[in-house]
Coordinates of N, CA and C in Angstrom, one line a residue:
M1 N 16.1 -6.7 -12.9 CA 15.5 -6.1 -11.7 C 16.3 -4.9 -11.2
S2 N 15.6 -3.8 -10.9 CA 16.2 -2.6 -10.4 C 16.8 -2.9 -9.0
D3 N 17.8 -2.2 -8.6 CA 18.4 -2.4 -7.2 C 17.3 -2.1 -6.2
A4 N 16.5 -1.0 -6.4 CA 15.5 -0.7 -5.4 C 14.4 -1.8 -5.3
A5 N 14.0 -2.3 -6.4 CA 13.0 -3.4 -6.4 C 13.5 -4.6 -5.7
H6 N 14.8 -4.9 -6.0 CA 15.4 -6.1 -5.3 C 15.5 -5.9 -3.8
L7 N 15.9 -4.7 -3.4 CA 16.0 -4.4 -2.0 C 14.6 -4.5 -1.3
L8 N 13.6 -3.9 -2.0 CA 12.3 -3.9 -1.4 C 11.8 -5.3 -1.2
R9 N 12.0 -6.2 -2.2 CA 11.6 -7.6 -2.2 C 12.3 -8.3 -1.0
E10 N 13.6 -8.0 -0.9 CA 14.4 -8.7 0.2 C 13.9 -8.3 1.5
L11 N 13.5 -7.0 1.7 CA 13.0 -6.6 3.0 C 11.8 -7.3 3.5
H12 N 11.0 -8.0 2.6 CA 9.9 -8.7 3.0 C 10.2 -10.2 3.4
L13 N 11.4 -10.6 3.1 CA 11.7 -12.0 3.2 C 12.4 -12.3 4.5
G14 N 12.2 -13.5 5.1 CA 12.9 -14.0 6.2 C 12.8 -13.2 7.5
R15 N 11.7 -12.5 7.7 CA 11.5 -11.7 8.9 C 11.1 -12.5 10.0
A16 N 11.5 -12.2 11.2 CA 11.0 -12.8 12.5 C 9.5 -12.5 12.6
T17 N 8.7 -13.4 13.2 CA 7.3 -13.2 13.3 C 6.9 -11.9 14.0
D18 N 7.7 -11.5 15.0 CA 7.4 -10.3 15.8 C 8.1 -9.1 15.2
D19 N 8.6 -9.1 14.0 CA 9.3 -8.0 13.4 C 8.8 -7.7 12.0
P20 N 7.6 -7.4 11.8 CA 7.1 -7.1 10.5 C 7.7 -5.8 9.9
L21 N 7.7 -5.7 8.6 CA 8.3 -4.5 7.9 C 7.3 -3.4 8.0
V22 N 7.7 -2.3 8.6 CA 6.8 -1.1 8.9 C 7.2 -0.1 7.8
L23 N 6.2 0.3 7.0 CA 6.4 1.2 5.9 C 5.5 2.5 6.1
P24 N 6.1 3.5 6.6 CA 5.3 4.8 6.7 C 4.9 5.3 5.4
G25 N 3.8 6.1 5.4 CA 3.3 6.6 4.1 C 3.5 8.1 4.0
P26 N 4.5 8.5 3.2 CA 4.7 9.9 3.0 C 3.7 10.5 2.0
W27 N 3.3 11.7 2.2 CA 2.4 12.4 1.3 C 3.1 13.5 0.4
D28 N 4.4 13.8 0.8 CA 5.1 14.7 0.0 C 6.6 14.5 0.3
A29 N 7.5 15.3 -0.4 CA 8.9 15.1 -0.3 C 9.4 15.3 1.2
A30 N 8.8 16.3 1.8 CA 9.3 16.7 3.2 C 9.0 15.5 4.2
S31 N 7.8 15.0 4.1 CA 7.4 13.9 5.0 C 8.3 12.6 4.7
A32 N 8.5 12.4 3.4 CA 9.4 11.3 3.0 C 10.8 11.4 3.6
R33 N 11.3 12.6 3.6 CA 12.7 12.8 4.1 C 12.7 12.6 5.6
A34 N 11.6 13.0 6.3 CA 11.5 12.8 7.7 C 11.5 11.3 8.1
F35 N 10.7 10.5 7.3 CA 10.6 9.1 7.6 C 12.0 8.4 7.3
E36 N 12.6 8.8 6.2 CA 13.9 8.2 5.9 C 14.9 8.6 7.0
A37 N 14.9 9.8 7.5 CA 15.9 10.2 8.5 C 15.6 9.5 9.8
A38 N 14.4 9.0 10.1 CA 14.1 8.2 11.3 C 14.6 6.8 11.2
G39 N 15.1 6.4 10.0 CA 15.7 5.1 9.8 C 14.8 4.0 9.2
F40 N 13.7 4.4 8.6 CA 12.8 3.4 7.9 C 13.5 3.0 6.6
P41 N 13.6 1.7 6.3 CA 14.3 1.2 5.1 C 13.6 1.3 3.8
A42 N 12.3 1.6 3.9 CA 11.5 1.8 2.7 C 10.2 2.5 3.0
L43 N 9.5 3.1 2.0 CA 8.3 3.9 2.3 C 7.2 3.4 1.3
A44 N 6.0 3.7 1.7 CA 4.8 3.3 0.9 C 3.9 4.5 0.8
T45 N 3.8 5.0 -0.4 CA 2.9 6.2 -0.5 C 1.4 5.8 -0.4
P46 N 0.6 6.6 0.3 CA -0.8 6.4 0.4 C -1.6 7.3 -0.6
S47 N -2.4 6.7 -1.4 CA -3.2 7.5 -2.4 C -4.1 8.5 -1.7
A48 N -4.7 8.1 -0.5 CA -5.6 9.0 0.2 C -4.8 10.2 0.8
G49 N -3.6 9.9 1.3 CA -2.8 11.0 1.9 C -2.3 12.0 0.8
I50 N -1.9 11.4 -0.3 CA -1.5 12.3 -1.4 C -2.6 13.1 -1.9
A51 N -3.8 12.5 -2.1 CA -5.0 13.2 -2.5 C -5.3 14.4 -1.6
A52 N -5.3 14.1 -0.3 CA -5.6 15.2 0.7 C -4.5 16.3 0.6
A53 N -3.3 15.9 0.4 CA -2.2 16.9 0.3 C -2.3 17.8 -0.9
L54 N -2.9 17.2 -2.0 CA -3.1 17.9 -3.2 C -4.4 18.6 -3.3
G55 N -5.3 18.4 -2.3 CA -6.6 19.1 -2.3 C -7.7 18.3 -3.0
Y56 N -7.5 17.0 -3.1 CA -8.6 16.2 -3.8 C -9.2 15.3 -2.8
E57 N -10.4 14.8 -3.1 CA -11.1 13.8 -2.3 C -10.3 12.5 -2.7
D58 N -10.3 11.5 -1.7 CA -9.7 10.2 -2.0 C -10.4 9.6 -3.2
G59 N -9.5 9.1 -4.1 CA -10.0 8.5 -5.3 C -10.3 9.4 -6.5
S60 N -10.1 10.7 -6.3 CA -10.3 11.6 -7.4 C -9.1 12.3 -7.9
T61 N -7.9 11.9 -7.5 CA -6.7 12.6 -7.9 C -6.4 12.2 -9.4
P62 N -6.2 13.2 -10.3 CA -5.9 12.9 -11.7 C -4.6 12.0 -11.7
A63 N -4.5 11.1 -12.7 CA -3.4 10.2 -12.8 C -2.1 11.0 -12.9
D64 N -2.0 12.0 -13.7 CA -0.8 12.7 -13.9 C -0.3 13.4 -12.6
E65 N -1.2 13.9 -11.8 CA -0.8 14.5 -10.6 C -0.3 13.5 -9.5
M66 N -1.0 12.3 -9.5 CA -0.5 11.2 -8.6 C 0.9 10.7 -9.0
F67 N 1.1 10.5 -10.3 CA 2.4 10.1 -10.7 C 3.5 11.1 -10.4
A68 N 3.1 12.4 -10.6 CA 4.1 13.5 -10.4 C 4.4 13.5 -8.9
A69 N 3.4 13.3 -8.0 CA 3.6 13.4 -6.6 C 4.5 12.2 -6.1
V70 N 4.3 11.0 -6.7 CA 5.1 9.9 -6.4 C 6.6 10.1 -6.8
A71 N 6.7 10.7 -8.0 CA 8.1 11.0 -8.5 C 8.8 11.9 -7.6
R72 N 8.1 13.0 -7.1 CA 8.8 13.9 -6.2 C 9.2 13.2 -4.9
I73 N 8.4 12.3 -4.4 CA 8.8 11.6 -3.2 C 10.0 10.7 -3.4
V74 N 10.0 10.0 -4.6 CA 11.1 9.1 -4.9 C 12.4 9.9 -5.0
R75 N 12.3 11.0 -5.7 CA 13.5 11.8 -5.8 C 14.1 12.4 -4.5
A76 N 13.2 12.5 -3.5 CA 13.6 13.1 -2.3 C 14.4 12.2 -1.3
V77 N 14.3 10.9 -1.6 CA 14.9 9.9 -0.6 C 15.8 8.9 -1.4
S78 N 16.6 8.2 -0.6 CA 17.4 7.1 -1.2 C 16.9 5.7 -0.9
V79 N 15.8 5.6 -0.1 CA 15.3 4.3 0.1 C 14.2 3.9 -0.9
P80 N 13.9 2.6 -1.1 CA 12.9 2.2 -2.0 C 11.5 2.8 -1.6
V81 N 10.7 3.1 -2.6 CA 9.4 3.6 -2.4 C 8.4 2.8 -3.2
T82 N 7.4 2.3 -2.6 CA 6.3 1.6 -3.3 C 5.1 2.6 -3.4
A83 N 4.4 2.6 -4.6 CA 3.4 3.6 -4.9 C 2.0 3.0 -4.9
D84 N 1.1 3.6 -4.2 CA -0.3 3.3 -4.3 C -0.9 4.0 -5.4
V85 N -1.3 3.3 -6.5 CA -1.9 3.9 -7.6 C -3.3 3.5 -7.8
E86 N -4.0 3.2 -6.7 CA -5.4 2.9 -6.7 C -5.7 1.8 -7.6
G87 N -6.7 2.0 -8.5 CA -7.0 0.9 -9.4 C -6.3 0.9 -10.7
G88 N -5.4 1.9 -10.9 CA -4.6 1.9 -12.1 C -5.0 3.0 -13.1
Y89 N -6.1 3.8 -12.7 CA -6.5 4.9 -13.6 C -6.9 4.5 -15.0
G90 N -7.4 3.3 -15.1 CA -7.9 2.9 -16.4 C -6.8 2.6 -17.5
L91 N -5.6 2.7 -17.1 CA -4.5 2.5 -18.0 C -4.3 1.0 -18.3
A92 N -3.9 0.7 -19.5 CA -3.5 -0.7 -19.8 C -2.3 -1.1 -19.0
P93 N -2.2 -2.4 -18.7 CA -1.1 -2.8 -17.8 C 0.3 -2.4 -18.3
E94 N 0.5 -2.4 -19.6 CA 1.9 -2.0 -20.1 C 2.1 -0.5 -19.8
E95 N 1.1 0.3 -20.1 CA 1.2 1.7 -19.9 C 1.3 2.0 -18.4
L96 N 0.5 1.3 -17.6 CA 0.6 1.6 -16.1 C 2.0 1.3 -15.6
V97 N 2.5 0.1 -16.0 CA 3.9 -0.2 -15.5 C 4.9 0.8 -16.0
E98 N 4.8 1.3 -17.2 CA 5.7 2.3 -17.7 C 5.6 3.6 -16.9
R99 N 4.4 4.0 -16.6 CA 4.2 5.2 -15.8 C 4.8 5.1 -14.4
V100 N 4.5 3.9 -13.8 CA 5.1 3.7 -12.4 C 6.6 3.7 -12.5
L101 N 7.2 3.0 -13.4 CA 8.6 2.9 -13.5 C 9.2 4.3 -13.8
E102 N 8.5 5.1 -14.5 CA 9.0 6.5 -14.8 C 9.2 7.3 -13.5
T103 N 8.3 7.0 -12.5 CA 8.4 7.8 -11.3 C 9.7 7.3 -10.5
G104 N 10.2 6.2 -10.8 CA 11.3 5.6 -10.0 C 10.9 4.7 -8.9
A105 N 9.5 4.5 -8.7 CA 9.0 3.6 -7.7 C 9.5 2.2 -7.9
A106 N 9.7 1.5 -6.7 CA 10.1 0.1 -6.8 C 9.0 -0.9 -6.6
G107 N 7.8 -0.4 -6.3 CA 6.7 -1.3 -6.1 C 5.4 -0.5 -6.4
V108 N 4.3 -1.3 -6.5 CA 3.0 -0.8 -6.8 C 1.9 -1.4 -6.0
N109 N 1.0 -0.7 -5.6 CA -0.2 -1.2 -4.9 C -1.4 -1.0 -5.8
L110 N -2.1 -2.1 -6.0 CA -3.3 -2.1 -6.9 C -4.5 -2.7 -6.2
E111 N -5.6 -2.0 -6.2 CA -6.8 -2.4 -5.5 C -7.8 -3.2 -6.4
D112 N -8.6 -4.0 -5.8 CA -9.5 -4.8 -6.6 C -11.0 -4.4 -6.5
S113 N -11.2 -3.1 -6.4 CA -12.5 -2.5 -6.5 C -12.5 -1.3 -7.3
D114 N -13.6 -0.9 -7.8 CA -13.7 0.3 -8.7 C -15.0 1.0 -8.5
G115 N -15.0 2.3 -8.2 CA -16.2 3.0 -8.0 C -17.0 2.5 -6.8
G116 N -16.4 1.9 -5.8 CA -17.0 1.4 -4.6 C -17.5 0.0 -4.8
A117 N -17.3 -0.7 -5.9 CA -17.7 -2.1 -6.1 C -16.5 -3.0 -6.4
L118 N -16.6 -4.2 -5.9 CA -15.5 -5.1 -6.1 C -15.5 -5.5 -7.6
K119 N -14.2 -5.7 -8.1 CA -14.1 -6.2 -9.4 C -14.2 -7.8 -9.4
D120 N -14.5 -8.3 -10.6 CA -14.5 -9.8 -10.7 C -13.1 -10.3 -10.3
P121 N -13.0 -11.2 -9.4 CA -11.6 -11.6 -9.0 C -10.8 -12.3 -10.1
H122 N -11.4 -13.0 -11.0 CA -10.7 -13.7 -12.0 C -10.2 -12.6 -13.1
E123 N -11.0 -11.6 -13.4 CA -10.6 -10.6 -14.3 C -9.5 -9.8 -13.7
H124 N -9.6 -9.5 -12.4 CA -8.5 -8.7 -11.7 C -7.3 -9.5 -11.7
A125 N -7.4 -10.8 -11.4 CA -6.2 -11.7 -11.4 C -5.5 -11.6 -12.8
D126 N -6.3 -11.6 -13.9 CA -5.7 -11.5 -15.2 C -5.0 -10.2 -15.4
R127 N -5.5 -9.1 -14.8 CA -4.9 -7.8 -14.9 C -3.6 -7.8 -14.1
L128 N -3.6 -8.4 -13.0 CA -2.4 -8.5 -12.2 C -1.3 -9.3 -12.9
A129 N -1.7 -10.4 -13.6 CA -0.8 -11.2 -14.4 C -0.2 -10.4 -15.5
A130 N -1.0 -9.5 -16.1 CA -0.5 -8.7 -17.2 C 0.5 -7.6 -16.7
V131 N 0.2 -7.1 -15.5 CA 1.1 -6.1 -14.8 C 2.4 -6.8 -14.5
R132 N 2.3 -8.1 -14.0 CA 3.6 -8.8 -13.7 C 4.4 -9.1 -14.9
A133 N 3.7 -9.5 -16.0 CA 4.4 -9.7 -17.3 C 5.1 -8.5 -17.8
A134 N 4.4 -7.4 -17.7 CA 5.0 -6.1 -18.2 C 6.1 -5.6 -17.3
A135 N 6.1 -5.8 -16.0 CA 7.1 -5.3 -15.1 C 8.2 -6.3 -14.9
G136 N 8.0 -7.6 -15.2 CA 9.1 -8.5 -14.8 C 9.3 -8.4 -13.3
D137 N 10.6 -8.4 -12.9 CA 11.0 -8.2 -11.5 C 11.2 -6.8 -11.1
A138 N 10.9 -5.8 -12.0 CA 11.2 -4.4 -11.8 C 10.3 -3.8 -10.8
L139 N 9.2 -4.4 -10.4 CA 8.2 -3.8 -9.5 C 7.8 -4.9 -8.5
F140 N 7.7 -4.6 -7.2 CA 7.1 -5.4 -6.2 C 5.6 -5.1 -6.2
V141 N 4.8 -6.1 -6.5 CA 3.3 -5.9 -6.7 C 2.6 -6.3 -5.5
N142 N 1.9 -5.4 -4.9 CA 1.1 -5.6 -3.7 C -0.4 -5.5 -4.2
A143 N -1.1 -6.7 -4.0 CA -2.5 -6.8 -4.5 C -3.4 -6.5 -3.3
R144 N -4.2 -5.4 -3.3 CA -5.1 -5.1 -2.3 C -6.4 -5.9 -2.5
V145 N -6.9 -6.4 -1.4 CA -8.1 -7.2 -1.3 C -9.2 -6.4 -0.6
D146 N -10.2 -6.0 -1.2 CA -11.2 -5.0 -0.7 C -12.5 -5.6 -0.1
V147 N -12.5 -6.9 0.2 CA -13.7 -7.6 0.6 C -14.2 -7.0 1.9
Y148 N -13.3 -6.7 2.8 CA -13.8 -6.2 4.1 C -14.2 -4.8 4.0
L149 N -13.6 -4.0 3.1 CA -13.9 -2.6 2.9 C -15.3 -2.5 2.3
R150 N -15.7 -3.5 1.4 CA -17.0 -3.5 0.7 C -18.1 -4.2 1.4
G151 N -17.8 -4.8 2.6 CA -18.8 -5.5 3.4 C -19.5 -6.7 2.8
V152 N -18.7 -7.5 2.1 CA -19.3 -8.8 1.5 C -19.5 -9.8 2.6
P153 N -20.5 -10.7 2.4 CA -20.7 -11.8 3.3 C -19.4 -12.7 3.4
D154 N -19.2 -13.3 4.6 CA -18.1 -14.2 4.8 C -16.8 -13.6 4.2
P155 N -16.4 -12.4 4.7 CA -15.2 -11.8 4.1 C -13.9 -12.5 4.3
A156 N -13.8 -13.3 5.4 CA -12.5 -14.0 5.6 C -12.3 -15.1 4.5
D157 N -13.4 -15.8 4.2 CA -13.3 -16.8 3.1 C -13.1 -16.1 1.7
A158 N -13.8 -15.0 1.5 CA -13.6 -14.3 0.2 C -12.2 -13.7 0.1
A159 N -11.6 -13.2 1.2 CA -10.3 -12.6 1.2 C -9.3 -13.7 0.8
L160 N -9.4 -14.9 1.4 CA -8.4 -16.0 1.1 C -8.6 -16.4 -0.3
E161 N -9.8 -16.5 -0.8 CA -10.0 -16.9 -2.2 C -9.4 -15.9 -3.2
R162 N -9.6 -14.7 -2.9 CA -9.0 -13.7 -3.8 C -7.5 -13.6 -3.7
A163 N -7.0 -13.7 -2.4 CA -5.6 -13.6 -2.2 C -4.9 -14.8 -2.9
L164 N -5.4 -16.0 -2.9 CA -4.8 -17.1 -3.6 C -4.8 -16.9 -5.1
L165 N -5.9 -16.3 -5.7 CA -5.9 -16.0 -7.1 C -4.8 -15.0 -7.5
Y166 N -4.7 -14.0 -6.7 CA -3.8 -12.9 -7.0 C -2.3 -13.4 -6.8
A167 N -2.1 -14.2 -5.8 CA -0.7 -14.8 -5.7 C -0.4 -15.7 -6.9
A168 N -1.3 -16.5 -7.4 CA -1.1 -17.3 -8.5 C -0.8 -16.5 -9.8
A169 N -1.4 -15.2 -9.8 CA -1.2 -14.3 -10.9 C 0.1 -13.6 -10.9
G170 N 0.8 -13.8 -9.8 CA 2.2 -13.1 -9.7 C 2.3 -12.1 -8.7
A171 N 1.3 -11.8 -7.9 CA 1.4 -10.8 -6.8 C 2.5 -11.2 -5.9
D172 N 3.3 -10.2 -5.4 CA 4.4 -10.5 -4.4 C 3.8 -10.4 -3.0
C173 N 2.7 -9.8 -2.8 CA 2.1 -9.6 -1.5 C 0.6 -9.3 -1.6
V174 N -0.1 -9.7 -0.6 CA -1.6 -9.4 -0.6 C -1.9 -8.5 0.6
Y175 N -3.0 -7.7 0.4 CA -3.3 -6.7 1.4 C -4.8 -6.6 1.6
P176 N -5.3 -7.4 2.6 CA -6.7 -7.4 2.9 C -7.0 -6.2 3.8
I177 N -7.2 -5.1 3.2 CA -7.3 -3.8 3.9 C -8.5 -3.8 4.8
V178 N -8.3 -3.2 6.0 CA -9.3 -3.1 7.1 C -9.8 -4.5 7.6
G179 N -9.1 -5.6 7.3 CA -9.5 -6.9 7.8 C -9.1 -6.9 9.3
P180 N -10.0 -7.5 10.2 CA -9.7 -7.5 11.6 C -8.5 -8.4 11.9
P181 N -7.8 -8.0 13.0 CA -6.6 -8.8 13.3 C -6.9 -10.3 13.6
E182 N -8.1 -10.5 14.2 CA -8.4 -11.9 14.5 C -8.6 -12.8 13.3
D183 N -8.7 -12.3 12.1 CA -8.8 -13.1 10.9 C -7.4 -13.4 10.3
L184 N -6.4 -12.8 10.8 CA -5.0 -12.9 10.3 C -4.5 -14.4 10.4
P185 N -4.6 -15.0 11.5 CA -4.0 -16.4 11.6 C -4.6 -17.4 10.6
A186 N -5.9 -17.3 10.3 CA -6.5 -18.2 9.3 C -6.0 -17.9 7.9
L187 N -5.9 -16.6 7.6 CA -5.5 -16.2 6.3 C -4.0 -16.6 6.1
R188 N -3.2 -16.4 7.2 CA -1.8 -16.8 7.1 C -1.7 -18.3 6.9
A189 N -2.5 -19.1 7.6 CA -2.5 -20.5 7.4 C -2.9 -20.9 6.0
G190 N -3.9 -20.3 5.5 CA -4.4 -20.6 4.1 C -3.4 -20.3 3.0
L191 N -2.7 -19.2 3.2 CA -1.7 -18.8 2.2 C -0.4 -19.5 2.3
G192 N -0.1 -20.0 3.5 CA 1.3 -20.6 3.7 C 2.2 -19.5 4.1
D193 N 3.4 -19.9 4.4 CA 4.4 -19.0 5.0 C 5.1 -18.1 3.9
G194 N 5.0 -18.5 2.7 CA 5.9 -17.8 1.7 C 5.4 -16.5 1.2
L195 N 4.1 -16.2 1.3 CA 3.5 -15.0 0.6 C 3.4 -13.9 1.7
P196 N 4.0 -12.8 1.5 CA 3.8 -11.7 2.5 C 2.4 -11.2 2.5
V197 N 2.0 -10.8 3.7 CA 0.7 -10.2 3.9 C 0.8 -8.8 4.5
N198 N 0.2 -7.8 3.9 CA 0.2 -6.4 4.3 C -1.0 -6.2 5.2
V199 N -0.8 -5.5 6.3 CA -1.9 -5.2 7.2 C -1.9 -3.7 7.4
L200 N -3.1 -3.1 7.5 CA -3.3 -1.7 7.8 C -3.3 -1.5 9.3
A201 N -2.3 -0.6 9.8 CA -2.3 -0.3 11.2 C -3.4 0.7 11.5
R202 N -4.1 0.5 12.6 CA -5.2 1.3 12.9 C -5.1 1.8 14.4
P203 N -5.5 3.0 14.7 CA -5.4 3.6 16.0 C -6.1 2.7 17.0
G204 N -5.4 2.4 18.1 CA -5.9 1.5 19.2 C -5.8 0.1 18.9
G205 N -5.3 -0.3 17.8 CA -5.1 -1.7 17.4 C -3.9 -2.4 18.1
P206 N -3.7 -3.6 17.7 CA -2.5 -4.3 18.3 C -1.2 -3.7 17.9
S207 N -0.2 -3.9 18.7 CA 1.1 -3.4 18.4 C 1.7 -4.0 17.1
F208 N 2.7 -3.4 16.5 CA 3.3 -4.0 15.3 C 3.8 -5.4 15.6
A209 N 4.4 -5.7 16.7 CA 4.9 -7.0 17.0 C 3.8 -8.0 17.1
E210 N 2.6 -7.6 17.7 CA 1.5 -8.5 17.8 C 0.9 -8.8 16.5
L211 N 0.8 -7.8 15.6 CA 0.3 -8.0 14.3 C 1.2 -9.0 13.5
G212 N 2.5 -8.9 13.7 CA 3.4 -9.8 13.1 C 3.2 -11.2 13.6
R213 N 3.0 -11.4 14.9 CA 2.7 -12.7 15.5 C 1.4 -13.3 14.9
L214 N 0.5 -12.4 14.6 CA -0.8 -12.9 14.1 C -0.7 -13.3 12.6
G215 N 0.3 -12.8 11.9 CA 0.5 -13.2 10.5 C 0.9 -12.1 9.6
A216 N 1.0 -10.8 10.0 CA 1.4 -9.7 9.2 C 2.9 -9.8 8.8
T217 N 3.2 -9.6 7.6 CA 4.6 -9.4 7.2 C 5.0 -8.0 7.1
R218 N 4.0 -7.2 6.7 CA 4.3 -5.8 6.4 C 3.1 -4.9 6.9
I219 N 3.4 -3.7 7.4 CA 2.4 -2.9 8.0 C 2.5 -1.5 7.3
T220 N 1.3 -1.0 6.9 CA 1.2 0.3 6.3 C 0.1 1.1 7.0
F221 N -0.1 2.3 6.6 CA -0.9 3.2 7.4 C -2.0 3.9 6.6
G222 N -2.1 3.7 5.3 CA -3.0 4.5 4.5 C -2.8 6.0 4.7
G223 N -3.8 6.7 4.7 CA -3.7 8.2 5.0 C -3.6 8.5 6.5
G224 N -3.5 7.5 7.3 CA -3.5 7.8 8.8 C -2.5 8.7 9.3
L225 N -1.3 8.6 8.8 CA -0.2 9.4 9.3 C -0.4 10.9 9.0
L226 N -0.9 11.2 7.8 CA -1.2 12.6 7.4 C -2.4 13.1 8.4
E227 N -3.3 12.2 8.6 CA -4.4 12.7 9.5 C -3.9 13.0 10.9
R228 N -3.0 12.2 11.4 CA -2.4 12.5 12.7 C -1.6 13.9 12.7
T229 N -0.9 14.1 11.6 CA -0.1 15.3 11.4 C -1.0 16.5 11.3
L230 N -2.2 16.3 10.6 CA -3.1 17.5 10.5 C -3.7 17.8 11.9
G231 N -3.8 16.8 12.7 CA -4.3 17.1 14.1 C -3.3 18.0 14.8
H232 N -2.0 17.8 14.6 CA -1.0 18.7 15.2 C -1.1 20.1 14.6
V233 N -1.3 20.1 13.2 CA -1.5 21.4 12.5 C -2.7 22.2 13.1
R234 N -3.8 21.5 13.3 CA -5.0 22.2 13.8 C -4.7 22.7 15.2
D235 N -4.0 21.9 16.0 CA -3.7 22.5 17.4 C -2.8 23.7 17.2
L236 N -1.8 23.7 16.3 CA -1.0 24.8 16.1 C -1.8 26.0 15.6
A237 N -2.7 25.8 14.7 CA -3.5 26.9 14.2 C -4.3 27.5 15.4
E238 N -4.9 26.7 16.3 CA -5.6 27.2 17.4 C -4.7 28.0 18.3
E239 N -3.5 27.5 18.5 CA -2.6 28.2 19.4 C -2.2 29.6 18.8
L240 N -2.0 29.6 17.5 CA -1.6 30.9 16.8 C -2.8 31.8 16.8
R241 N -4.0 31.3 16.7 CA -5.2 32.1 16.7 C -5.4 32.8 18.0
G242 N -5.0 32.0 19.1 CA -5.3 32.6 20.4 C -4.1 33.4 20.9
A243 N -3.0 33.5 20.2 CA -1.8 34.2 20.7 C -2.1 35.7 20.6

């Protein structure tokens, strides 16, 4: 196990319920350094944020450019970085793990939908198991669950079913993206206390401490922090235009 992967894994364990792990999402080396300087112990790259920073639509970043962007972020900081690599870019599990490890990332985020449609959960679980086998303990594997994003019926039940499959396949953490906070307690109860749950922070939503009390172990932001930053940039542009 790499030191960074070991540290990232330890950061998820034994946390107080009102103290979830907050992982800002840098989109480039400069933002990564700013988040590290603020004292965050680890970072989580957002594929949507990196796509926007590179001039692509979300989901259309070429694999080589995504891996290169992650590598630049990892080189810029001394804290562990976990990388969102979307659905894995069609790479076989062994090659995917090799490419992620080459960036220096300590973790990986993998989603269970493709082209806007959910993958078969059993087939995806098999892929996660293959990623785990290829990575050993060298990567912290966060399994994104897209049932809420895709609008399936009874998403809470579907999220728990998929999360249990992915945990059995070796995932270190599950991530029911855009799931409502009120569904967290039931998910937490169904999973038990041992498996970390990643929650997406959303503007106007509960505080980090409240999300933790509801069942979140870890909090990430997707491309939201870049969007907030761009709001400041737009204000600056208007100020300069009017000067």
